[in-house]
Short mmCIF file of C-alpha atoms in Angstrom, two decimals:
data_model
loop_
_atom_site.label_atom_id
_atom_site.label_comp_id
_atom_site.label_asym_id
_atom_site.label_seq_id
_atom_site.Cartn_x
_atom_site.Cartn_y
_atom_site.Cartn_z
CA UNK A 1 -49.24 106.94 -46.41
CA UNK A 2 -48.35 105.28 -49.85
CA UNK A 3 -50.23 101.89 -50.11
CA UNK A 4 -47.90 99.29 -51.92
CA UNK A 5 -49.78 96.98 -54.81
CA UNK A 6 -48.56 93.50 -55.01
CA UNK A 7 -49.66 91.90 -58.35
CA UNK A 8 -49.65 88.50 -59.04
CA UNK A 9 -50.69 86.92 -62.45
CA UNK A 10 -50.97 89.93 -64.57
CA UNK A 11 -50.37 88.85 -68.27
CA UNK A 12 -47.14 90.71 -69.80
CA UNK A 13 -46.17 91.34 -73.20
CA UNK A 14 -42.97 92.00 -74.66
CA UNK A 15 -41.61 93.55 -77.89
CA UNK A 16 -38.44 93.61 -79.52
CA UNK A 17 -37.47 96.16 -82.31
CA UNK A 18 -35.17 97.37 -84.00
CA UNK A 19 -35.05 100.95 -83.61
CA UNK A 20 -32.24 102.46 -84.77
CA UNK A 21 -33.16 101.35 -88.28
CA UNK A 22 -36.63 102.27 -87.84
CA UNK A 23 -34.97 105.81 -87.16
CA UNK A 24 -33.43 105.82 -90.59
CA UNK A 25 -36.66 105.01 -92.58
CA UNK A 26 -38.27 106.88 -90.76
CA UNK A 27 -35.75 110.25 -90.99
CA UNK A 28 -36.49 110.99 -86.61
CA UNK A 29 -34.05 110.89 -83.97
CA UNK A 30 -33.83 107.51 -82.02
CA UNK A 31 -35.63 109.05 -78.62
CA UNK A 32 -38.56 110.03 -80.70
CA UNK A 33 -38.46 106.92 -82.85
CA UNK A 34 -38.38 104.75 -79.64
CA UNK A 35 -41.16 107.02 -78.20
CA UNK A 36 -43.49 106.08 -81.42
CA UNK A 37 -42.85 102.36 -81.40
CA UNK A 38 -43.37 102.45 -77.71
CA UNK A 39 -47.04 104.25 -77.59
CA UNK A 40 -48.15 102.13 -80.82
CA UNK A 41 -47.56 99.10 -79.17
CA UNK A 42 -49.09 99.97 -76.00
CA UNK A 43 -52.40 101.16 -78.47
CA UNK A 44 -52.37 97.91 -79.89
CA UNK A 45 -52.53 96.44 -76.32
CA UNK A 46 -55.34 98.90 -75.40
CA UNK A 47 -57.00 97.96 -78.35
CA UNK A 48 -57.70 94.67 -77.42
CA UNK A 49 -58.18 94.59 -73.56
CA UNK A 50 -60.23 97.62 -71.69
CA UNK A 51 -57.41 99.39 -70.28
CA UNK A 52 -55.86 102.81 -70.38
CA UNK A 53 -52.47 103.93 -70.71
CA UNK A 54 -50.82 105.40 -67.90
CA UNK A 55 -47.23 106.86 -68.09
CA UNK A 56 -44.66 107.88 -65.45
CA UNK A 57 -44.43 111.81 -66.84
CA UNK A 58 -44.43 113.95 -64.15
CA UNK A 59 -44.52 118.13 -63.48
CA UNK A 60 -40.14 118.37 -63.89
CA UNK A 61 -41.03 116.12 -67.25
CA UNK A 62 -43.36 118.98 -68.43
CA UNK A 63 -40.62 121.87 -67.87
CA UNK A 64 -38.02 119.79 -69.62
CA UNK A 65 -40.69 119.37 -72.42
CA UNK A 66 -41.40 123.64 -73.07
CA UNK A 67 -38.23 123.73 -72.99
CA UNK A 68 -37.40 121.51 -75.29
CA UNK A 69 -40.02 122.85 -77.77
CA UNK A 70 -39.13 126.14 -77.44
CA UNK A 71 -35.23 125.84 -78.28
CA UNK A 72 -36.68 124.19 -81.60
CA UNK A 73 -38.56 127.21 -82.26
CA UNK A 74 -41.86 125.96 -80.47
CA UNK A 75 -44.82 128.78 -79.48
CA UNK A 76 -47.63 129.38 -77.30
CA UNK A 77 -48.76 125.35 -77.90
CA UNK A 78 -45.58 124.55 -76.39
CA UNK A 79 -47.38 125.41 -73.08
CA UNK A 80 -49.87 122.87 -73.53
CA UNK A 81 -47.88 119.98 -74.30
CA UNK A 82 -48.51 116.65 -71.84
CA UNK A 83 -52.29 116.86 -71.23
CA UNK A 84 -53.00 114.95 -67.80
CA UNK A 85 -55.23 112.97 -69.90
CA UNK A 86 -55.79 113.08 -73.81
CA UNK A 87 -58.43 109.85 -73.88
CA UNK A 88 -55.68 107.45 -74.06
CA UNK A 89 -52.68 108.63 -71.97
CA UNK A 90 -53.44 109.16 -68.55
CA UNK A 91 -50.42 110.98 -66.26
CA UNK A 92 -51.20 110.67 -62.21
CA UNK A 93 -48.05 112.00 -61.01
CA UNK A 94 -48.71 115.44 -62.16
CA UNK A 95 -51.20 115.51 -59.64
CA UNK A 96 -48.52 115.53 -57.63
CA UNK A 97 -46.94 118.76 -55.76
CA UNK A 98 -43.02 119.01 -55.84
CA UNK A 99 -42.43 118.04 -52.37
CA UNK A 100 -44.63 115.08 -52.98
CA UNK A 101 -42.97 113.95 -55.90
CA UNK A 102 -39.76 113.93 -54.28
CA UNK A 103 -40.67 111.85 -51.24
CA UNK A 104 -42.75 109.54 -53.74
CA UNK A 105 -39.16 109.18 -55.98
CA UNK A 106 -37.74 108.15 -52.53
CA UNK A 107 -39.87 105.81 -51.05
CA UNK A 108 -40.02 104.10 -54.63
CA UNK A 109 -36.21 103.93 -54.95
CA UNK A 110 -36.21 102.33 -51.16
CA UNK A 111 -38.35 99.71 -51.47
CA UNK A 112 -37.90 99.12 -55.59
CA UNK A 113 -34.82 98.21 -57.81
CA UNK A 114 -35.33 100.66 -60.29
CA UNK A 115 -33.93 100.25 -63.72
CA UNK A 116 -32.66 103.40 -65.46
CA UNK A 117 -31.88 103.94 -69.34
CA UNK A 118 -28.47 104.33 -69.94
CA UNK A 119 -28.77 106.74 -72.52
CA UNK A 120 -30.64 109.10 -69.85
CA UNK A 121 -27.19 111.27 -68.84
CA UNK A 122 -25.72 110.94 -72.68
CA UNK A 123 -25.64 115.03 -72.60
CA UNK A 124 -25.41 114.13 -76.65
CA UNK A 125 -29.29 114.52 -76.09
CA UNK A 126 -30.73 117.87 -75.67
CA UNK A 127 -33.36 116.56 -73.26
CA UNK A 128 -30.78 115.07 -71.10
CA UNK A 129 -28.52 118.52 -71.27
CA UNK A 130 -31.64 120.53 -70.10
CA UNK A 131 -32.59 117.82 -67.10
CA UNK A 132 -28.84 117.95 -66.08
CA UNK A 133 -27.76 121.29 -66.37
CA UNK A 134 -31.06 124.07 -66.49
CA UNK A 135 -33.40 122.11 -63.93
CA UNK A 136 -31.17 122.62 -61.32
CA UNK A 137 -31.05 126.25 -61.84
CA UNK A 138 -34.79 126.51 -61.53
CA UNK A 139 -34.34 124.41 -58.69
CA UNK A 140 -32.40 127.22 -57.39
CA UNK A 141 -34.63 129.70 -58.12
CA UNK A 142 -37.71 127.95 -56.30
CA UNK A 143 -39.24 126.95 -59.80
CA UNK A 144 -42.47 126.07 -58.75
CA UNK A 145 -42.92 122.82 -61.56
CA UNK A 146 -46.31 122.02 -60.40
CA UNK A 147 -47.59 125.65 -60.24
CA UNK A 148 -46.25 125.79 -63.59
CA UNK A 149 -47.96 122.67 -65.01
CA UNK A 150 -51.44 123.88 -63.70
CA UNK A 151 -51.04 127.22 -64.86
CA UNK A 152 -51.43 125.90 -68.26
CA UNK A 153 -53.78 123.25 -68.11
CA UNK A 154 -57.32 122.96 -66.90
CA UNK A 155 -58.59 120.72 -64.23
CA UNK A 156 -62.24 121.17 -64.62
CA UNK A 157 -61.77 119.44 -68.30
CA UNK A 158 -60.76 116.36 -66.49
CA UNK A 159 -63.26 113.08 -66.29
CA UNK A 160 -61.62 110.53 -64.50
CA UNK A 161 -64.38 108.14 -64.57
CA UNK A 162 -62.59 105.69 -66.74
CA UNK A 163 -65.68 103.39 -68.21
CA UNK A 164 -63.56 100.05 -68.74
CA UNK A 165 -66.05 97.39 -69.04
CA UNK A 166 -67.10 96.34 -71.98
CA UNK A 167 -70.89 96.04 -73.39
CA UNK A 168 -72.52 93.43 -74.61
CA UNK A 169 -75.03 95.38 -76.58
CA UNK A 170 -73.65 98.01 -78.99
CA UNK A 171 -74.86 101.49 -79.03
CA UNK A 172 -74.28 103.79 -81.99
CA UNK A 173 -72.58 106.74 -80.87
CA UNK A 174 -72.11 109.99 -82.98
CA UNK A 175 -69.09 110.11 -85.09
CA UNK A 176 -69.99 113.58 -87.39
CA UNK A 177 -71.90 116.93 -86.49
CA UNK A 178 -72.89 119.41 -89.34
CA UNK A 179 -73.93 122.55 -87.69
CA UNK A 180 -75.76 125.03 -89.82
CA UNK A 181 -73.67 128.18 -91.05
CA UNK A 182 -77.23 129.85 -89.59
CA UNK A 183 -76.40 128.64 -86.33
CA UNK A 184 -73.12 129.65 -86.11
CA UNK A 185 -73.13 133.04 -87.41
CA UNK A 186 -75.76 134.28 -85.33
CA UNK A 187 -73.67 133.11 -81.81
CA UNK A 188 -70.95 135.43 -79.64
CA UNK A 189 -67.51 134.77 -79.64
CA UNK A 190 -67.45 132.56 -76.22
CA UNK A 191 -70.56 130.80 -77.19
CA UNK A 192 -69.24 129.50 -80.86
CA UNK A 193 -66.38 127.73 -78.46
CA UNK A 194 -69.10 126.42 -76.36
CA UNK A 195 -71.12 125.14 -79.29
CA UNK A 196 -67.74 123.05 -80.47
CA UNK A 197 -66.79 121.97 -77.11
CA UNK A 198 -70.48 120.71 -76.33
CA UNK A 199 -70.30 118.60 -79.78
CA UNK A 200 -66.30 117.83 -78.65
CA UNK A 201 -67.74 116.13 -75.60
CA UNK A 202 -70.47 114.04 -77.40
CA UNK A 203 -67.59 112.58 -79.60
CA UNK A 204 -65.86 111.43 -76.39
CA UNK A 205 -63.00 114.76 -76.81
CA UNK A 206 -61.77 117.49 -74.45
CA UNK A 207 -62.61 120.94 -75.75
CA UNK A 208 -60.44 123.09 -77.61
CA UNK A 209 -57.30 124.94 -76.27
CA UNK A 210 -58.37 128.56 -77.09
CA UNK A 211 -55.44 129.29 -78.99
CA UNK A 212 -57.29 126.60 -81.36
CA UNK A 213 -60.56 128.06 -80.99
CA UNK A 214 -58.87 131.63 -81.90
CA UNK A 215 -56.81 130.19 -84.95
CA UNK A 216 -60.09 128.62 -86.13
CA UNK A 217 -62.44 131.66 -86.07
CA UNK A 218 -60.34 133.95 -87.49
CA UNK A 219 -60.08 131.32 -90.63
CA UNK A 220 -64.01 131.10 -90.78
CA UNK A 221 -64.00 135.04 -91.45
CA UNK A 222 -62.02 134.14 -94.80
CA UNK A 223 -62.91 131.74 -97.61
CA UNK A 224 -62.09 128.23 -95.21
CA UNK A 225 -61.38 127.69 -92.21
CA UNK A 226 -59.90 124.27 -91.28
CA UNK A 227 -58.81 122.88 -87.57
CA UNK A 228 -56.89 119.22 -87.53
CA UNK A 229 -55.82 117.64 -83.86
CA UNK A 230 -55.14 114.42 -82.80
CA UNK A 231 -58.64 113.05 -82.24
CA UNK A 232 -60.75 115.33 -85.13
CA UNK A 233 -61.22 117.54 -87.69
CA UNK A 234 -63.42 121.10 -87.70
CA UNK A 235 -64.31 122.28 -91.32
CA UNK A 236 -65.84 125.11 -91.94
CA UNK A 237 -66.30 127.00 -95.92
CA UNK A 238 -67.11 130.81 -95.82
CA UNK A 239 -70.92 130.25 -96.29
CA UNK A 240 -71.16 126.67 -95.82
CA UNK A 241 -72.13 124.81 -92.87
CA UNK A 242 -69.71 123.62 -90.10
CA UNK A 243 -68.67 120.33 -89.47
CA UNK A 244 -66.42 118.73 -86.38
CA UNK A 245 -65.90 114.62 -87.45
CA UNK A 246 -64.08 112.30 -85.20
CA UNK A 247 -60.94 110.80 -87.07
CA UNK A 248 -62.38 106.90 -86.18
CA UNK A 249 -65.59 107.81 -88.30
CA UNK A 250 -66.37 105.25 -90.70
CA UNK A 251 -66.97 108.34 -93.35
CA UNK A 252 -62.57 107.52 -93.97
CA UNK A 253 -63.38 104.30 -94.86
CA UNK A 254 -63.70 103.03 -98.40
CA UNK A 255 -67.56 102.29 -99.66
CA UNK A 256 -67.79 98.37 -100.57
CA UNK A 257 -70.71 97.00 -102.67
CA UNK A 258 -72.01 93.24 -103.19
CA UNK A 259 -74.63 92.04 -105.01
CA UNK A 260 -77.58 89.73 -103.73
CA UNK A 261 -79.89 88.39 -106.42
CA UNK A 262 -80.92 91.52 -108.96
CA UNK A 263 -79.82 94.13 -106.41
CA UNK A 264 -76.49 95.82 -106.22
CA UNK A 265 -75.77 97.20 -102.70
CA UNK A 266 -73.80 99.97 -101.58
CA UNK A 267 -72.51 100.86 -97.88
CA UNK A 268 -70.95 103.44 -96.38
CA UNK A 269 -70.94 105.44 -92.96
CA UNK A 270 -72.83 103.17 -91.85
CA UNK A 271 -75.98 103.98 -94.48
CA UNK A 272 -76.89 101.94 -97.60
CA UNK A 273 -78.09 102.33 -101.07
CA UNK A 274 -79.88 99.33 -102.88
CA UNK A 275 -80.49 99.17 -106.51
CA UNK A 276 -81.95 97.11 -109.22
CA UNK A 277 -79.53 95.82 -111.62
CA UNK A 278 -80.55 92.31 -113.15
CA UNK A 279 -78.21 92.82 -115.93
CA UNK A 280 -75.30 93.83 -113.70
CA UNK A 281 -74.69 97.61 -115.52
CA UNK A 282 -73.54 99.38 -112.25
CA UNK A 283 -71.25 99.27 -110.13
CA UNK A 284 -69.36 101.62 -107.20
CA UNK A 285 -67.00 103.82 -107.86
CA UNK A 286 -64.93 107.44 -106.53
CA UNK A 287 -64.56 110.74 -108.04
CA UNK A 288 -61.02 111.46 -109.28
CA UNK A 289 -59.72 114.83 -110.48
CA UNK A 290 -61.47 116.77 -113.18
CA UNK A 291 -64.37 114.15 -113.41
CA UNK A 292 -67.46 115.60 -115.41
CA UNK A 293 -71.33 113.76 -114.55
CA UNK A 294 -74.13 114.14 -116.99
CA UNK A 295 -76.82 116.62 -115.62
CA UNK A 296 -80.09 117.72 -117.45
CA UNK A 297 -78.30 120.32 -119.27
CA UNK A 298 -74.79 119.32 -120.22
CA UNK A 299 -71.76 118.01 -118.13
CA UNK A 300 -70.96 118.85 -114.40
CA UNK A 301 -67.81 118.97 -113.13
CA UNK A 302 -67.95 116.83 -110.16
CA UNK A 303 -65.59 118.64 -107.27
CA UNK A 304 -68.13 121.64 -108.19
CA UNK A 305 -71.00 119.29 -107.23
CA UNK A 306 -68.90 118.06 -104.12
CA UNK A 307 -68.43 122.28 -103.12
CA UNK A 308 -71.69 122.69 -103.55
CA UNK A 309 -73.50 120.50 -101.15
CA UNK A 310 -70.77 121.60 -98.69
CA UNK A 311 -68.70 118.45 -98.62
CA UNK A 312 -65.45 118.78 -96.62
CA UNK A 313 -62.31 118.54 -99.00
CA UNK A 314 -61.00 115.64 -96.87
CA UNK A 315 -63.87 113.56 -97.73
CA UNK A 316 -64.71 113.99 -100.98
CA UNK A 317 -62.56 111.49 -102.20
CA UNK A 318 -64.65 108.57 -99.82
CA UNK A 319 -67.87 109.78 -101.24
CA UNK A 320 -69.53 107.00 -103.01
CA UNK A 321 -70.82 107.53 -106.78
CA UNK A 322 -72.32 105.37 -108.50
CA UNK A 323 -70.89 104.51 -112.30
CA UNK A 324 -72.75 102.89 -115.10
CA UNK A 325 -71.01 101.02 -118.04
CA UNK A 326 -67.70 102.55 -116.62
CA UNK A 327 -69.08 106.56 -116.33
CA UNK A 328 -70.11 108.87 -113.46
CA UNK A 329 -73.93 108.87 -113.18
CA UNK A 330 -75.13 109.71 -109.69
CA UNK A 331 -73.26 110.88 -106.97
CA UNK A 332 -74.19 109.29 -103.58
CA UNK A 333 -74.89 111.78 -101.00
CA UNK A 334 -77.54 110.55 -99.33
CA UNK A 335 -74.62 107.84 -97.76
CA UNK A 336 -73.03 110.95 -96.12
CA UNK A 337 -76.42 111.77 -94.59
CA UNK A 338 -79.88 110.63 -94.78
CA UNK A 339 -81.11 113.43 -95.05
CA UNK A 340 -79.50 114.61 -98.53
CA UNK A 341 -80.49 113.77 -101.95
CA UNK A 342 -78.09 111.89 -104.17
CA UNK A 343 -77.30 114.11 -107.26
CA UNK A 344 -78.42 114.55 -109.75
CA UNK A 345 -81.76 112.84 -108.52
CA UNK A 346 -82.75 111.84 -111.97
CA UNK A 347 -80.49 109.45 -113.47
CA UNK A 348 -79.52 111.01 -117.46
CA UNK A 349 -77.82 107.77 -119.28
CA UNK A 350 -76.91 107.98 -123.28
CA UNK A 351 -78.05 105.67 -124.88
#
């Protein structure tokens, strides 16, 4: 039995765009324009009330969508495409079985007016070609779409416990995990994915597909190995250490600085740096491109500074330094973590 929901006084939102020339500046087709304008919106919603997405996307969906891929020259991610929940997006109706979903489509369209894009059976759309002409083929030849669906995505990765109330106390989570190159080199195989997915799920993420995993370790046996997704990054240099940062850590913010009193102040990922500077002599700063700081003995190029204290090339350009009189002095490391040493530790100014 499928319980039926009245809701009454739910606020709505609405959004008008124009997305045809959206599609032009933005050189995609109009379906995956629309799609982009659509979730961004929706974000902006979730944003500001505790609330999840959910969408409509069911098993047939997911077979249109490999399909789709692969004609466009997709591979083996093409399998993994429409997670039943990626943190954001949640998808009930491929918990559905086929069967169900078909008596579900018909109760719905019984008791529901049901409003249907026009442009859904324009066969100028390739989506709309394979829906119309190679689903019922599989249908034919008892394509099992749920079968299908669960064959290539994991169940036991799925926490449905969706926390939606929101705290008045704020507790720092983790946002950046450096794991030493010690570590890591003396694990196995499985448990170096373990490792990742452990620190995966203390950032709030699902663990890697193994394809990802795979790709990733066989970089790290060269110079660099480098993994971007949708929710992170996973850095790792041939010797260095290994580091898995969420893409909402405040490390890809810019530093800011103010001044109370004699003090200048810097802050950044979530750390600060306070300094003495009654005459008002420093001030923040970045490193740009074949920067040099003063050291004890000579000049330093900076990037070789930034290589050396294993700093992920993503980040090096939000790493604060400080400047004095309009020059490179100190770089700031110990606002990427507390427990470095800002460099070099002595301060060398000419005079």
């Amino acid at each position: 039995m499928i319980p039926i929901f009245r809701i009454h006084q739910l606020p709505f939102s609405f959004c008008k765009k124009k997305i045809p020339n959206l599609s032009l500046k933005l050189k995609k087709g109009l379906e995956e324009t629309g799609r982009l304008v659509r979730y961004h919106e929706l974000k902006k919603i979730t944003d500001k009330n505790p609330a999840i997405i959910l969408t409509g996307h069911h098993c047939k969906d997911y077979t249109e969508s490999i399909f789709l891929h692969l004609t466009r020259g997709g591979g083996k991610k093409a399998f993994y495409t429409l997670p039943p929940y990626d943190g954001e997006r949640f998808l009930p109706l491929v918990f559905f079985e086929d069967k169900e979903l078909d008596q579900l489509y018909l109760f719905v369209s019984e008791t529901m007016r049901i409003f249907e894009d026009e442009s859904n059976k324009d066969p100028v759309y390739k989506r709309n070609r394979l829906r119309m002409e190679l689903l019922p083929v599989l249908e034919k030849e008892s394509w099992n779409f749920h079968k299908t669906y669960w064959n290539f995505h994991d169940r036991s990765q799925l926490n449905l416990q969706f926390d939606l109330k929101r705290e008045n106390t704020q507790k720092p989570t983790p946002h950046l995990f450096r794991i030493p190159h010690e570590t890591w080199t003396s694990l196995n195989l499985s448990s170096k994915k373990e490792l990742i997915d452990f620190h995966l799920k203390l950032l709030g993420h699902y663990p890697l597909y193994k394809s990802g995993f795979d790709n990733f370790h066989l970089q790290s046996e060269g110079e660099r190995a480098f993994l971007e997704n949708k929710n992170c990054f996973l850095y790792k240099s041939k010797f260095g250490d290994l580091f898995i940062i969420d893409k909402k850590s405040p490390a890809f913010k810019k530093a800011v600085s103010h001044r109370e009193g004699n003090f200048l102040y810097i802050e950044w990922n979530q750390n600060r740096f306070k300094l003495s500077d009654p005459e008002e002599k420093y001030n923040l700063g970045s490193w740009h491109h074949g920067q040099k700081i003063q050291i004890r003995s000579g000049n330093k190029e900076i990037s070789e500074c930034m290589r050396e204290n294993g700093i992920p090339f993503f980040l090096r350009t939000f790493i604060p330094i400080l400047y004095f009189e309009g020059e490179p002095i100190q770089i700031l490391f110990s606002l990427f973590s507390k427990s470095e040493k800002n460099y070099p530790k002595r301060i060398y100014l000419e005079r």
